[in-house]
């Protein structure tokens, strides 16, 4: 092919270069570099221990707490009961149709996350997230069996032998035991824990419980033992959202560049170099569970666990320099722009929203009816003409009793002149008596009869009318009032 | 296409080519990832195993087609049959109880009664809705079963008997039977006579217009009709004679329809279900029809007579 001379030619731009040349693109794939977090002691490590103990004991023990609700009702304090489609939480009972409370809880959780993140960064990620808690637990197991950072690194580099095999296998076995306990504990939230535990061990539990326990055992082992920080860095959406939630006032784990830089070893300082407080000992890097260097600044990978703070403070103590070279501080503490105030407009807004949503939920919990009424009118036939000329309409009134006791009720109807009610067993009158079983729903067939004279008087214009059903308790209080159509012949 | 075999590396992507080239366009050799490839092979192996174990290849046999049955001898039809069998077995305890218990006992047992009503509803849809309508609302000539007007009685026992033996059924000797004469066609009355009786019948529900005809009709009614339809058109359940003074007309209550009925009679037929449906189903149907709202409370003695 003859080469075109593009100079001064409208056909080409000779100095154009591809911005994304294939051979200059960044590699999107890279092997994982294993992180070997070092053991660390200090204030924040202590907080992490406490949070871990608290969250894990709640998770493992909650299903075993008993709460007496009376006879015939489960006595498990927290139970999601699929067969009866009810969820129990101590004194609270949520029926399937009230699952919107779960939505409310999720909204509250989201707002809580916003509030925490805007005030003190990703405290959720650093301390309470199950991924963090279980990874932390798994790292400790690994450390307990294989030793601390250096020993683990050495072990991984050493050739395979009996000792290495033994250490590795026992680590994975220990992980699997923890994972199995974790997966096993989950299913107890969905059945009576003592019964299910016995069934589970004797092999008589439902298949689904084995499947769920197995699935969660696998995912706990995989995410906590193998994947670890990769879950936070690559899988979790939360680090991507945090940018929108932190601002210059948010307290973040950060390195004080002004004080620390230029960094240099103690030797260099002794040799007379003018250096900052950072002695570049890299302890903050060694303890980091996501394998980053906090001195690079605020970054996506940082889960704000503050272990680098503990590590740095330990070093500063040893070399007699003031603590808190790395500390919780407003992101731009160098610029003096941030105030580090936890109580500020943004957090007040989140708190206000939490109070609002929580208030709405609480109010709806307090006023929620313990009786659900659902009235369905017969459509086939729409109405029945009786031999006397009266017009009868049929209704199925489904009542759901959320009390743990039998409940006698009265059904009344009004709205059309001369209206009477009839039951299937020939009871007749202005009102009907029914009795509801405890914790259950029952459907009652009710007939409403409009006398022929009323139709003659034109009570039903164009064959349609409306009547009002009232459900009345024994004390005469109207619990529910609902309208229903009443059909008749066009007159 | 060339068949060169030395490695040809594409300069831009750094990927080996397959050696295939069309007008200067080369094909890169980007092999499938190993895990993908082996999964693919595994699915092929699985498919082969599947065709051995489960029903698979169709092949012609005789006039039609058949298929390889597979070593597991599996068929979804068998599964369905088993599931239906299991449900039937589950229902058996209710069905047996319904078969043996009397209506009072069934009605007293809420669980059993609910089962019977559901079963009755299903059986009604299968067997009765064709004539009586899906809501049992009836059509002209086919009674509405929701209302309180019954030709042969609306107690549960009466309904049960009617379903068992039918009405004017040719196959059942115990069927409910009554034959209203065809007054005009059989020559019992002349046209004027039929018109007179028609006017009298209309007068029973206040729809008469010709007083003279009503008076003449009343005389004929006394002679011809009162034996079955009773004084004042009250009707009789024993004879299947409809009440003539109410608002419900099976074949229409206007002058022309009543005239037609008197002149030629109607003699509607309902099949006897005793041989077609089993005892328990008929009982469930009776309970269902009774529950539609028009059922008459059973007099105490009729309950004992069962």
PDB file of N, CA and C in Angstrom, chain A residues 136-179:
ATOM      1  N   UNK A 136     -10.438 -10.809  61.429  1.00  0.00           N
ATOM      2  CA  UNK A 136      -9.606 -10.580  62.606  1.00  0.00           C
ATOM      3  C   UNK A 136      -9.444 -11.885  63.388  1.00  0.00           C
ATOM      4  N   UNK A 137     -10.582 -12.563  63.605  1.00  0.00           N
ATOM      5  CA  UNK A 137     -10.560 -13.828  64.342  1.00  0.00           C
ATOM      6  C   UNK A 137      -9.687 -14.860  63.609  1.00  0.00           C
ATOM      7  N   UNK A 138      -9.838 -14.928  62.313  1.00  0.00           N
ATOM      8  CA  UNK A 138      -9.091 -15.907  61.524  1.00  0.00           C
ATOM      9  C   UNK A 138      -7.591 -15.587  61.522  1.00  0.00           C
ATOM     10  N   UNK A 139      -7.273 -14.290  61.472  1.00  0.00           N
ATOM     11  CA  UNK A 139      -5.859 -13.905  61.501  1.00  0.00           C
ATOM     12  C   UNK A 139      -5.255 -14.302  62.847  1.00  0.00           C
ATOM     13  N   UNK A 140      -6.067 -14.142  63.920  1.00  0.00           N
ATOM     14  CA  UNK A 140      -5.547 -14.514  65.233  1.00  0.00           C
ATOM     15  C   UNK A 140      -5.313 -16.011  65.340  1.00  0.00           C
ATOM     16  N   UNK A 141      -6.208 -16.773  64.769  1.00  0.00           N
ATOM     17  CA  UNK A 141      -6.038 -18.230  64.772  1.00  0.00           C
ATOM     18  C   UNK A 141      -4.754 -18.594  64.031  1.00  0.00           C
ATOM     19  N   UNK A 142      -4.586 -17.934  62.874  1.00  0.00           N
ATOM     20  CA  UNK A 142      -3.394 -18.184  62.058  1.00  0.00           C
ATOM     21  C   UNK A 142      -2.128 -17.841  62.839  1.00  0.00           C
ATOM     22  N   UNK A 143      -2.186 -16.713  63.540  1.00  0.00           N
ATOM     23  CA  UNK A 143      -1.022 -16.253  64.304  1.00  0.00           C
ATOM     24  C   UNK A 143      -0.742 -17.208  65.458  1.00  0.00           C
ATOM     25  N   UNK A 144      -1.829 -17.690  66.064  1.00  0.00           N
ATOM     26  CA  UNK A 144      -1.703 -18.589  67.204  1.00  0.00           C
ATOM     27  C   UNK A 144      -1.027 -19.903  66.769  1.00  0.00           C
ATOM     28  N   UNK A 145      -1.349 -20.375  65.577  1.00  0.00           N
ATOM     29  CA  UNK A 145      -0.760 -21.638  65.120  1.00  0.00           C
ATOM     30  C   UNK A 145       0.583 -21.450  64.436  1.00  0.00           C
ATOM     31  N   UNK A 146       0.679 -20.422  63.585  1.00  0.00           N
ATOM     32  CA  UNK A 146       1.880 -20.294  62.749  1.00  0.00           C
ATOM     33  C   UNK A 146       2.873 -19.263  63.253  1.00  0.00           C
ATOM     34  N   UNK A 147       2.448 -18.464  64.251  1.00  0.00           N
ATOM     35  CA  UNK A 147       3.352 -17.437  64.737  1.00  0.00           C
ATOM     36  C   UNK A 147       3.055 -16.074  64.124  1.00  0.00           C
ATOM     37  N   UNK A 148       3.812 -15.055  64.523  1.00  0.00           N
ATOM     38  CA  UNK A 148       3.539 -13.694  64.070  1.00  0.00           C
ATOM     39  C   UNK A 148       4.072 -13.455  62.656  1.00  0.00           C
ATOM     40  N   UNK A 149       3.935 -12.221  62.222  1.00  0.00           N
ATOM     41  CA  UNK A 149       4.224 -11.824  60.841  1.00  0.00           C
ATOM     42  C   UNK A 149       5.472 -12.466  60.245  1.00  0.00           C
ATOM     43  N   UNK A 150       6.608 -12.285  60.904  1.00  0.00           N
ATOM     44  CA  UNK A 150       7.860 -12.753  60.319  1.00  0.00           C
ATOM     45  C   UNK A 150       7.892 -14.264  60.179  1.00  0.00           C
ATOM     46  N   UNK A 151       7.377 -14.952  61.232  1.00  0.00           N
ATOM     47  CA  UNK A 151       7.365 -16.409  61.168  1.00  0.00           C
ATOM     48  C   UNK A 151       6.466 -16.897  60.036  1.00  0.00           C
ATOM     49  N   UNK A 152       5.340 -16.204  59.867  1.00  0.00           N
ATOM     50  CA  UNK A 152       4.404 -16.611  58.808  1.00  0.00           C
ATOM     51  C   UNK A 152       5.026 -16.395  57.444  1.00  0.00           C
ATOM     52  N   UNK A 153       5.723 -15.234  57.285  1.00  0.00           N
ATOM     53  CA  UNK A 153       6.353 -14.956  55.994  1.00  0.00           C
ATOM     54  C   UNK A 153       7.422 -15.993  55.695  1.00  0.00           C
ATOM     55  N   UNK A 154       8.179 -16.346  56.760  1.00  0.00           N
ATOM     56  CA  UNK A 154       9.240 -17.328  56.590  1.00  0.00           C
ATOM     57  C   UNK A 154       8.642 -18.685  56.222  1.00  0.00           C
ATOM     58  N   UNK A 155       7.565 -19.025  56.924  1.00  0.00           N
ATOM     59  CA  UNK A 155       6.922 -20.314  56.680  1.00  0.00           C
ATOM     60  C   UNK A 155       6.437 -20.412  55.240  1.00  0.00           C
ATOM     61  N   UNK A 156       5.842 -19.312  54.744  1.00  0.00           N
ATOM     62  CA  UNK A 156       5.321 -19.333  53.375  1.00  0.00           C
ATOM     63  C   UNK A 156       6.454 -19.472  52.356  1.00  0.00           C
ATOM     64  N   UNK A 157       7.637 -18.898  52.687  1.00  0.00           N
ATOM     65  CA  UNK A 157       8.746 -18.970  51.744  1.00  0.00           C
ATOM     66  C   UNK A 157       9.452 -20.316  51.799  1.00  0.00           C
ATOM     67  N   UNK A 158       9.342 -20.975  52.955  1.00  0.00           N
ATOM     68  CA  UNK A 158      10.077 -22.229  53.129  1.00  0.00           C
ATOM     69  C   UNK A 158       9.475 -23.320  52.256  1.00  0.00           C
ATOM     70  N   UNK A 159      10.319 -24.298  51.861  1.00  0.00           N
ATOM     71  CA  UNK A 159       9.799 -25.399  51.027  1.00  0.00           C
ATOM     72  C   UNK A 159       8.835 -26.272  51.834  1.00  0.00           C
ATOM     73  N   UNK A 160       7.973 -26.972  51.095  1.00  0.00           N
ATOM     74  CA  UNK A 160       6.981 -27.812  51.766  1.00  0.00           C
ATOM     75  C   UNK A 160       7.656 -28.965  52.500  1.00  0.00           C
ATOM     76  N   UNK A 161       7.231 -29.146  53.742  1.00  0.00           N
ATOM     77  CA  UNK A 161       7.760 -30.249  54.525  1.00  0.00           C
ATOM     78  C   UNK A 161       6.708 -30.661  55.519  1.00  0.00           C
ATOM     79  N   UNK A 162       7.028 -31.605  56.347  1.00  0.00           N
ATOM     80  CA  UNK A 162       6.052 -32.117  57.310  1.00  0.00           C
ATOM     81  C   UNK A 162       5.556 -31.002  58.218  1.00  0.00           C
ATOM     82  N   UNK A 163       6.511 -30.199  58.712  1.00  0.00           N
ATOM     83  CA  UNK A 163       6.143 -29.166  59.672  1.00  0.00           C
ATOM     84  C   UNK A 163       5.217 -28.131  59.025  1.00  0.00           C
ATOM     85  N   UNK A 164       5.603 -27.683  57.838  1.00  0.00           N
ATOM     86  CA  UNK A 164       4.806 -26.683  57.145  1.00  0.00           C
ATOM     87  C   UNK A 164       3.414 -27.238  56.864  1.00  0.00           C
ATOM     88  N   UNK A 165       3.381 -28.481  56.384  1.00  0.00           N
ATOM     89  CA  UNK A 165       2.108 -29.113  56.069  1.00  0.00           C
ATOM     90  C   UNK A 165       1.222 -29.192  57.310  1.00  0.00           C
ATOM     91  N   UNK A 166       1.840 -29.605  58.420  1.00  0.00           N
ATOM     92  CA  UNK A 166       1.103 -29.747  59.674  1.00  0.00           C
ATOM     93  C   UNK A 166       0.515 -28.410  60.117  1.00  0.00           C
ATOM     94  N   UNK A 167       1.367 -27.369  60.077  1.00  0.00           N
ATOM     95  CA  UNK A 167       0.910 -26.039  60.503  1.00  0.00           C
ATOM     96  C   UNK A 167      -0.211 -25.529  59.602  1.00  0.00           C
ATOM     97  N   UNK A 168      -0.022 -25.685  58.299  1.00  0.00           N
ATOM     98  CA  UNK A 168      -1.018 -25.180  57.346  1.00  0.00           C
ATOM     99  C   UNK A 168      -2.345 -25.922  57.510  1.00  0.00           C
ATOM    100  N   UNK A 169      -2.255 -27.255  57.570  1.00  0.00           N
ATOM    101  CA  UNK A 169      -3.485 -28.053  57.672  1.00  0.00           C
ATOM    102  C   UNK A 169      -4.222 -27.740  58.965  1.00  0.00           C
ATOM    103  N   UNK A 170      -3.468 -27.627  60.075  1.00  0.00           N
ATOM    104  CA  UNK A 170      -4.166 -27.358  61.329  1.00  0.00           C
ATOM    105  C   UNK A 170      -4.785 -25.963  61.318  1.00  0.00           C
ATOM    106  N   UNK A 171      -4.127 -25.005  60.673  1.00  0.00           N
ATOM    107  CA  UNK A 171      -4.728 -23.670  60.552  1.00  0.00           C
ATOM    108  C   UNK A 171      -6.062 -23.744  59.822  1.00  0.00           C
ATOM    109  N   UNK A 172      -6.033 -24.422  58.656  1.00  0.00           N
ATOM    110  CA  UNK A 172      -7.261 -24.491  57.862  1.00  0.00           C
ATOM    111  C   UNK A 172      -8.355 -25.268  58.590  1.00  0.00           C
ATOM    112  N   UNK A 173      -7.944 -26.307  59.320  1.00  0.00           N
ATOM    113  CA  UNK A 173      -8.934 -27.068  60.087  1.00  0.00           C
ATOM    114  C   UNK A 173      -9.579 -26.193  61.162  1.00  0.00           C
ATOM    115  N   UNK A 174      -8.716 -25.426  61.853  1.00  0.00           N
ATOM    116  CA  UNK A 174      -9.258 -24.534  62.889  1.00  0.00           C
ATOM    117  C   UNK A 174     -10.215 -23.523  62.273  1.00  0.00           C
ATOM    118  N   UNK A 175      -9.830 -22.981  61.130  1.00  0.00           N
ATOM    119  CA  UNK A 175     -10.727 -22.045  60.423  1.00  0.00           C
ATOM    120  C   UNK A 175     -12.060 -22.713  60.118  1.00  0.00           C
ATOM    121  N   UNK A 176     -11.970 -23.948  59.617  1.00  0.00           N
ATOM    122  CA  UNK A 176     -13.201 -24.652  59.229  1.00  0.00           C
ATOM    123  C   UNK A 176     -14.097 -24.893  60.445  1.00  0.00           C
ATOM    124  N   UNK A 177     -13.486 -25.178  61.583  1.00  0.00           N
ATOM    125  CA  UNK A 177     -14.293 -25.371  62.791  1.00  0.00           C
ATOM    126  C   UNK A 177     -15.046 -24.085  63.139  1.00  0.00           C
ATOM    127  N   UNK A 178     -14.301 -22.961  63.130  1.00  0.00           N
ATOM    128  CA  UNK A 178     -14.954 -21.676  63.415  1.00  0.00           C
ATOM    129  C   UNK A 178     -16.034 -21.396  62.378  1.00  0.00           C
ATOM    130  N   UNK A 179     -15.712 -21.660  61.116  1.00  0.00           N
ATOM    131  CA  UNK A 179     -16.678 -21.405  60.037  1.00  0.00           C
ATOM    132  C   UNK A 179     -17.925 -22.255  60.229  1.00  0.00           C
TER     133      UNK A 179
END
